[in-house]
Amino acid sequence: LQDRNGQISTLVIPSSKQQVCVNFSFNTFASFLAFVSFLLFCVSGATGSGSPFIHEVRKDEDIYSPILRKLFNESHHIFVGLQTIREDLPSKNKKPQFVSISKNYRSVIRACMEELQQVAVSTKNAEMSVHPLIRSVLLQVSILLAIELIWNLCEVLFIDAAPAGSLLLHLLDWVRLHKADVDEKARDVLQSDSPAEHRDYWDVVISLCCAGGELCAPGGTQTLTEFDVKWRHWHEEVDRCLQDNSFASNQHLEVLCKILLGDEDTLLEHKDLLGTWYHFLVSRLLFCHPTVKPTELHYYAQSCMTMFLDSRSAPEPLDSILLAAFEFDIHQVIKDCSIALNNWWFVAHLTDLLDHCKLLQSHNLHFGSNLREFLLLEYASGLFTHHSLWQLAVDYFDHCLEFGRVYLELQIERVPLDTERKALKVLRICEQRQMSEQVRSICKIMAMRALRNNRLGSALSWSIRAKDAAFATLISERFLQDYCAKGTFSDLDLIDNLGPAMLLSDRLTFLGKYREFHKLYGEKRFKEAAKLLLSLMTAKIAPRSFWMTLLTDALPLLEQKEVIFSADQTYELMFCLEELTSSLNTPSSDSDKSMQEEDVELTKVELLRLALSRNLAMAIVKEGTVET
Amino acid sequence: MENINAKYVSQKISKTRWCPVSYSSLQQPEVFATGSWDNEDNKVSIWSIGNHNNSGLEDGFEGDPQILCEHKHGGDVLDLQFLDQERMVSASSTGAVTIFRYHPNTHTISVLQHWARAHSYPCDNAPCTALVCSSPEIVTVGEDGRIVVFRADQEGAVRVIGEMRTRMLPPHKESSLKLSVVFVRECRQQHNSRGDLPKDHGGFDGDRAPLHCVDRHPNQQHIVATGGQDGMLCVWDVRQGGTPISLMEAHSAEMWEVRFHPTNPDHLFTCSEDGSLLHWETASHSEMPSFLQGGRNSSVISHGALTPAGGNRPLSSAWLCGDSGKGCLETTHMLPSQTMSVNSLDIIGQCLVCGTDGEAIFVNRHVPV
């Protein structure tokens, strides 16, 4: 296997009977194909050792999970809604809309997470705790938690773009949302008989302090400077209390005091209560710099992170993503997320939203188009491989202006068309976007299938829909051959009601007109039938091979008591007959015709000649007669 | 509009049907069945929107459909009908027809009967596109162009009717053929005569788009509404044949289902590939004062054809008023915003259920009828 950088890696495909789930992620469809062909090569080469097993290679295992499917569907709905926000509104009106859309996305993630957690709980209750399903479900839950955390932070920092005062408030909310256990503990403590004696009491108090409250942070009514002044007063007073040793009697109160002053060491002593470095960061900001400006965040973030995670060698991916967010480096966030997660869902939707907020500078990538489009295309291509979610992908392609259409054209033809109903839906998608080539190819597939099952009418209607003249000609030929063989038409209703579609191909027109002739004959409108029949031959609509049949059809008209063909018409008929027989009598005509067939042909011709002459005679007499 | 709930179900829904309620009880329906399509493992599922005594289920808000049970189904569910309150029949894209039984006590579904190759080509599977049942008989049509009659308790097919060579589409005690509007009526009145079906070549012209759905007026059997590939809603009077009585531009894409309201046939519902579900209402001939009919968004009703109070309902229905849309018809969108294709709908009483390709089910329990 050679990947894009030219590195060759050996891949050992296990040949055991266990089902092994191998997780790959491919950058392009081409490399995936390369892998598949390699796989087939291996399988075919291993015929010596018993029957080889084909391993089903599945891209993007996530999209097959039923609960995650809801995520994809709901976010698709939100995505489409986002695209239709009008561009002409001024940006200050649009910001609340974007924030609410961001909240929608997050609530979808949360709903999914909760459902997964319930599945985990219920499976655990059913005493299957070592079931591998649990592990994968819990993994999913933690991934979704991380995603929601990152998204929330991005919403606070980028989309909502809170200014200095309310920034802290939002950050406090953010942290509080992800630290649910404080509330539980608090509830426990409060419900006990004497809360103050509870062993967790001081922990809870400290946690609640660190989580902050609306009083501690700048509110809406006061300006930043006012708040700053007030806060400094309060801070000095607390400091003075500490220096005065007024809390010296109670160790807990002293600790609390130190925390309220934002003493780093004390805070770090309670690492377990804080849990994460970003909680530490927010608490520290709360107590030391409540009026922090967005641009200053990253100093504190970096320092807090290093203080908190002292012994760890390298930060986890989540930590570096959050740090990049604090540094307002959107591209780094997206890049890190793309690498860390195995599904494009998150980065595609987030980037799209940020792009709508006009936060991404367009910079072109190797693959052409901008970052947003690239991610959306990757995500949608992944969706297209799913047997069911491909319909969602269509909308995503629609909103990728540069390459979306091309991708769609290539992918839509690969959708397997099991039933006519599905084919109709796919066709509707193509027709709405004027993809006439794809329409033609899909219709041809369906028509061929119908043809194979001898459903000529169906095949014809498909080729009419595709406006495929060549195929329509082919099918009309089959119809005519059927008629010659059986003497009746199949699918009469279809041919009768062709309407303007008849003009699609010459052969089809002939078929339609020929059927009309039969109808006229059936309705006993002989004169019109005769005229039609003649015009079919003289206007050269009828193929030469069919003339014999037409002339044979004319026989009953000629044999009628009443003269139907006029003299001129009879002359024309005779001319046609002569033309036909002269071509038939050429010595190069196929000699593999049996004697019987030749006899039949000759008899027919003779009968025709006789009938024509008799008709001519009667016609001349009739036309020469003067009406008295 | 605020009464509509969306429920995401992780499968594209091709058919939704209310479980029939006995007409003696004036209950609203509470249980519905759905069939999925385009999945690797398709399913037939039963849902409930009633109030749950079972607290173990998720706490959705009132009216949120909860799944009761489901059963695997081979192939896409192309049609689903209830035989009676417990049994339902499904038509599959593999050409199979299956009768399922729903056990409300244990919340399970079991297969009662399965005809695997009800419709087939010589070398392929032919999807069974639609079916209609009037217990105990089931009539199915398929892409192979045949009409097959089954009885619920018998093994084999009772009768195979005719070789309709063009593709067959959904029947509702009548069938329509693609690219021509030929109605095939069965002699249902005489149970014995199983002769050839009379074909009614109405010579219908003017309308060349393939039809996808058809429904008959519940009381006045000569009125038929059809919808087709071009999204036009046509109302026909079968006695007169020929051209449709009225042609209305309903949707911008294929119309998948059209339904008359079973007890209040002045109302008609259509759903379409373009993601909308429309509620059509003719000017009613009842004595209900006009102010009670107001409060919806859409075109204005003009009560052109009011009957005298207390009186003589004319034999012709409001649907045959012949005016395409302007005169006596009002349309309402039933779904909040453009969704993906709405594949199916069903209505009983005031409850409407529909399923979409966006893998969502919408239930509205307070449809104004």
PDB file of C-alpha atoms in Angstrom, chain A residues 234-357:
ATOM      1  CA  TRP A 234     -13.961  43.475  47.461  1.00  0.00           C
ATOM      2  CA  HIS A 235     -10.725  41.758  46.610  1.00  0.00           C
ATOM      3  CA  GLU A 236      -8.727  44.063  48.844  1.00  0.00           C
ATOM      4  CA  GLU A 237     -11.122  43.498  51.649  1.00  0.00           C
ATOM      5  CA  VAL A 238     -10.811  39.752  51.424  1.00  0.00           C
ATOM      6  CA  ASP A 239      -7.088  40.099  51.337  1.00  0.00           C
ATOM      7  CA  ARG A 240      -7.180  42.255  54.420  1.00  0.00           C
ATOM      8  CA  CYS A 241      -9.313  39.683  56.209  1.00  0.00           C
ATOM      9  CA  LEU A 242      -6.786  37.043  55.390  1.00  0.00           C
ATOM     10  CA  GLN A 243      -3.887  39.131  56.577  1.00  0.00           C
ATOM     11  CA  ASP A 244      -5.764  39.956  59.757  1.00  0.00           C
ATOM     12  CA  ASN A 245      -6.042  36.294  60.457  1.00  0.00           C
ATOM     13  CA  SER A 246      -9.729  36.760  61.141  1.00  0.00           C
ATOM     14  CA  PHE A 247     -10.382  33.295  59.849  1.00  0.00           C
ATOM     15  CA  ALA A 248      -7.409  31.734  61.564  1.00  0.00           C
ATOM     16  CA  SER A 249      -9.664  29.727  63.866  1.00  0.00           C
ATOM     17  CA  ASN A 250     -11.360  27.784  61.156  1.00  0.00           C
ATOM     18  CA  GLN A 251      -8.963  26.162  58.731  1.00  0.00           C
ATOM     19  CA  HIS A 252     -11.654  25.562  56.141  1.00  0.00           C
ATOM     20  CA  LEU A 253     -12.723  29.168  56.099  1.00  0.00           C
ATOM     21  CA  GLU A 254      -9.137  30.188  55.649  1.00  0.00           C
ATOM     22  CA  VAL A 255      -8.742  27.910  52.691  1.00  0.00           C
ATOM     23  CA  LEU A 256     -11.925  29.316  51.274  1.00  0.00           C
ATOM     24  CA  CYS A 257     -10.622  32.783  51.706  1.00  0.00           C
ATOM     25  CA  LYS A 258      -7.441  31.950  49.895  1.00  0.00           C
ATOM     26  CA  ILE A 259      -9.443  30.491  47.083  1.00  0.00           C
ATOM     27  CA  LEU A 260     -11.551  33.576  46.835  1.00  0.00           C
ATOM     28  CA  LEU A 261      -8.371  35.503  46.437  1.00  0.00           C
ATOM     29  CA  GLY A 262      -7.419  33.242  43.629  1.00  0.00           C
ATOM     30  CA  ASP A 263      -4.383  31.797  45.249  1.00  0.00           C
ATOM     31  CA  GLU A 264      -2.940  29.377  42.762  1.00  0.00           C
ATOM     32  CA  ASP A 265      -1.405  26.968  45.173  1.00  0.00           C
ATOM     33  CA  THR A 266      -4.574  26.533  47.145  1.00  0.00           C
ATOM     34  CA  LEU A 267      -6.523  26.009  44.021  1.00  0.00           C
ATOM     35  CA  LEU A 268      -4.037  23.466  42.828  1.00  0.00           C
ATOM     36  CA  GLU A 269      -4.359  21.618  46.097  1.00  0.00           C
ATOM     37  CA  HIS A 270      -7.960  20.989  45.221  1.00  0.00           C
ATOM     38  CA  LYS A 271      -7.211  19.617  41.803  1.00  0.00           C
ATOM     39  CA  ASP A 272      -9.549  16.693  42.232  1.00  0.00           C
ATOM     40  CA  LEU A 273     -12.455  19.002  42.890  1.00  0.00           C
ATOM     41  CA  LEU A 274     -11.728  21.039  39.851  1.00  0.00           C
ATOM     42  CA  GLY A 275     -11.170  18.057  37.677  1.00  0.00           C
ATOM     43  CA  THR A 276      -9.840  19.668  34.571  1.00  0.00           C
ATOM     44  CA  TRP A 277      -7.376  22.382  33.737  1.00  0.00           C
ATOM     45  CA  TYR A 278      -9.977  24.509  32.053  1.00  0.00           C
ATOM     46  CA  HIS A 279     -12.064  24.524  35.168  1.00  0.00           C
ATOM     47  CA  PHE A 280      -8.991  25.663  36.998  1.00  0.00           C
ATOM     48  CA  LEU A 281      -8.515  28.330  34.375  1.00  0.00           C
ATOM     49  CA  VAL A 282     -12.017  29.644  34.675  1.00  0.00           C
ATOM     50  CA  SER A 283     -11.957  29.631  38.438  1.00  0.00           C
ATOM     51  CA  ARG A 284      -8.702  31.467  38.474  1.00  0.00           C
ATOM     52  CA  LEU A 285     -10.029  34.018  36.061  1.00  0.00           C
ATOM     53  CA  LEU A 286     -13.092  34.365  38.191  1.00  0.00           C
ATOM     54  CA  PHE A 287     -11.113  35.197  41.278  1.00  0.00           C
ATOM     55  CA  CYS A 288      -8.203  37.093  39.813  1.00  0.00           C
ATOM     56  CA  HIS A 289      -9.257  38.633  36.536  1.00  0.00           C
ATOM     57  CA  PRO A 290     -12.986  38.731  36.107  1.00  0.00           C
ATOM     58  CA  THR A 291     -12.786  41.404  33.480  1.00  0.00           C
ATOM     59  CA  VAL A 292     -10.539  39.368  31.297  1.00  0.00           C
ATOM     60  CA  LYS A 293     -10.535  40.292  27.642  1.00  0.00           C
ATOM     61  CA  PRO A 294     -10.788  37.659  24.939  1.00  0.00           C
ATOM     62  CA  THR A 295      -7.355  38.483  23.645  1.00  0.00           C
ATOM     63  CA  GLU A 296      -5.740  37.880  26.994  1.00  0.00           C
ATOM     64  CA  LEU A 297      -7.276  34.495  27.442  1.00  0.00           C
ATOM     65  CA  HIS A 298      -4.549  32.483  25.898  1.00  0.00           C
ATOM     66  CA  TYR A 299      -1.869  33.681  28.304  1.00  0.00           C
ATOM     67  CA  TYR A 300      -3.844  32.438  31.207  1.00  0.00           C
ATOM     68  CA  ALA A 301      -4.882  29.318  29.383  1.00  0.00           C
ATOM     69  CA  GLN A 302      -1.355  28.293  28.601  1.00  0.00           C
ATOM     70  CA  SER A 303      -0.114  28.942  32.090  1.00  0.00           C
ATOM     71  CA  CYS A 304      -3.031  27.197  33.741  1.00  0.00           C
ATOM     72  CA  MET A 305      -2.613  24.202  31.588  1.00  0.00           C
ATOM     73  CA  THR A 306       1.049  23.840  32.376  1.00  0.00           C
ATOM     74  CA  MET A 307       0.400  24.353  36.066  1.00  0.00           C
ATOM     75  CA  PHE A 308      -2.357  21.808  36.168  1.00  0.00           C
ATOM     76  CA  LEU A 309      -0.904  19.091  34.035  1.00  0.00           C
ATOM     77  CA  ASP A 310       2.523  19.163  35.495  1.00  0.00           C
ATOM     78  CA  SER A 311       3.612  15.586  35.267  1.00  0.00           C
ATOM     79  CA  ARG A 312       1.942  14.522  32.053  1.00  0.00           C
ATOM     80  CA  SER A 313       4.270  14.202  29.157  1.00  0.00           C
ATOM     81  CA  ALA A 314       2.141  15.419  26.291  1.00  0.00           C
ATOM     82  CA  PRO A 315      -1.269  16.990  26.430  1.00  0.00           C
ATOM     83  CA  GLU A 316      -4.181  14.958  25.205  1.00  0.00           C
ATOM     84  CA  PRO A 317      -5.746  15.885  21.890  1.00  0.00           C
ATOM     85  CA  LEU A 318      -8.716  17.445  23.658  1.00  0.00           C
ATOM     86  CA  ASP A 319      -6.475  19.698  25.684  1.00  0.00           C
ATOM     87  CA  SER A 320      -4.551  20.961  22.704  1.00  0.00           C
ATOM     88  CA  ILE A 321      -7.803  21.592  20.834  1.00  0.00           C
ATOM     89  CA  LEU A 322      -9.171  23.636  23.705  1.00  0.00           C
ATOM     90  CA  LEU A 323      -5.941  25.518  24.002  1.00  0.00           C
ATOM     91  CA  ALA A 324      -6.032  26.333  20.320  1.00  0.00           C
ATOM     92  CA  ALA A 325      -9.561  27.597  20.827  1.00  0.00           C
ATOM     93  CA  PHE A 326      -8.477  29.847  23.646  1.00  0.00           C
ATOM     94  CA  GLU A 327      -5.810  31.170  21.362  1.00  0.00           C
ATOM     95  CA  PHE A 328      -8.510  31.969  18.816  1.00  0.00           C
ATOM     96  CA  ASP A 329      -6.722  29.872  16.244  1.00  0.00           C
ATOM     97  CA  ILE A 330      -9.759  28.497  14.466  1.00  0.00           C
ATOM     98  CA  HIS A 331      -7.827  26.709  11.800  1.00  0.00           C
ATOM     99  CA  GLN A 332      -5.764  24.883  14.343  1.00  0.00           C
ATOM    100  CA  VAL A 333      -8.894  23.793  16.151  1.00  0.00           C
ATOM    101  CA  ILE A 334     -10.391  22.423  12.983  1.00  0.00           C
ATOM    102  CA  LYS A 335      -7.199  20.737  11.975  1.00  0.00           C
ATOM    103  CA  ASP A 336      -6.729  19.052  15.322  1.00  0.00           C
ATOM    104  CA  CYS A 337     -10.309  17.922  15.435  1.00  0.00           C
ATOM    105  CA  SER A 338     -10.091  16.443  11.987  1.00  0.00           C
ATOM    106  CA  ILE A 339      -7.109  14.412  13.018  1.00  0.00           C
ATOM    107  CA  ALA A 340      -8.494  13.319  16.360  1.00  0.00           C
ATOM    108  CA  LEU A 341     -11.937  12.235  15.244  1.00  0.00           C
ATOM    109  CA  ASN A 342     -12.682   9.514  12.783  1.00  0.00           C
ATOM    110  CA  ASN A 343     -15.757  11.114  11.344  1.00  0.00           C
ATOM    111  CA  TRP A 344     -16.058  14.343   9.467  1.00  0.00           C
ATOM    112  CA  TRP A 345     -19.413  15.216  10.943  1.00  0.00           C
ATOM    113  CA  PHE A 346     -18.247  17.586  13.619  1.00  0.00           C
ATOM    114  CA  VAL A 347     -15.659  19.540  11.697  1.00  0.00           C
ATOM    115  CA  ALA A 348     -17.849  19.840   8.629  1.00  0.00           C
ATOM    116  CA  HIS A 349     -20.800  21.325  10.476  1.00  0.00           C
ATOM    117  CA  LEU A 350     -18.749  23.526  12.752  1.00  0.00           C
ATOM    118  CA  THR A 351     -16.688  24.896   9.886  1.00  0.00           C
ATOM    119  CA  ASP A 352     -19.816  25.557   7.898  1.00  0.00           C
ATOM    120  CA  LEU A 353     -21.330  27.498  10.771  1.00  0.00           C
ATOM    121  CA  LEU A 354     -18.154  29.473  11.354  1.00  0.00           C
ATOM    122  CA  ASP A 355     -17.959  30.227   7.685  1.00  0.00           C
ATOM    123  CA  HIS A 356     -21.453  31.630   7.769  1.00  0.00           C
ATOM    124  CA  CYS A 357     -20.380  33.840  10.626  1.00  0.00           C
TER     125      CYS A 357
END
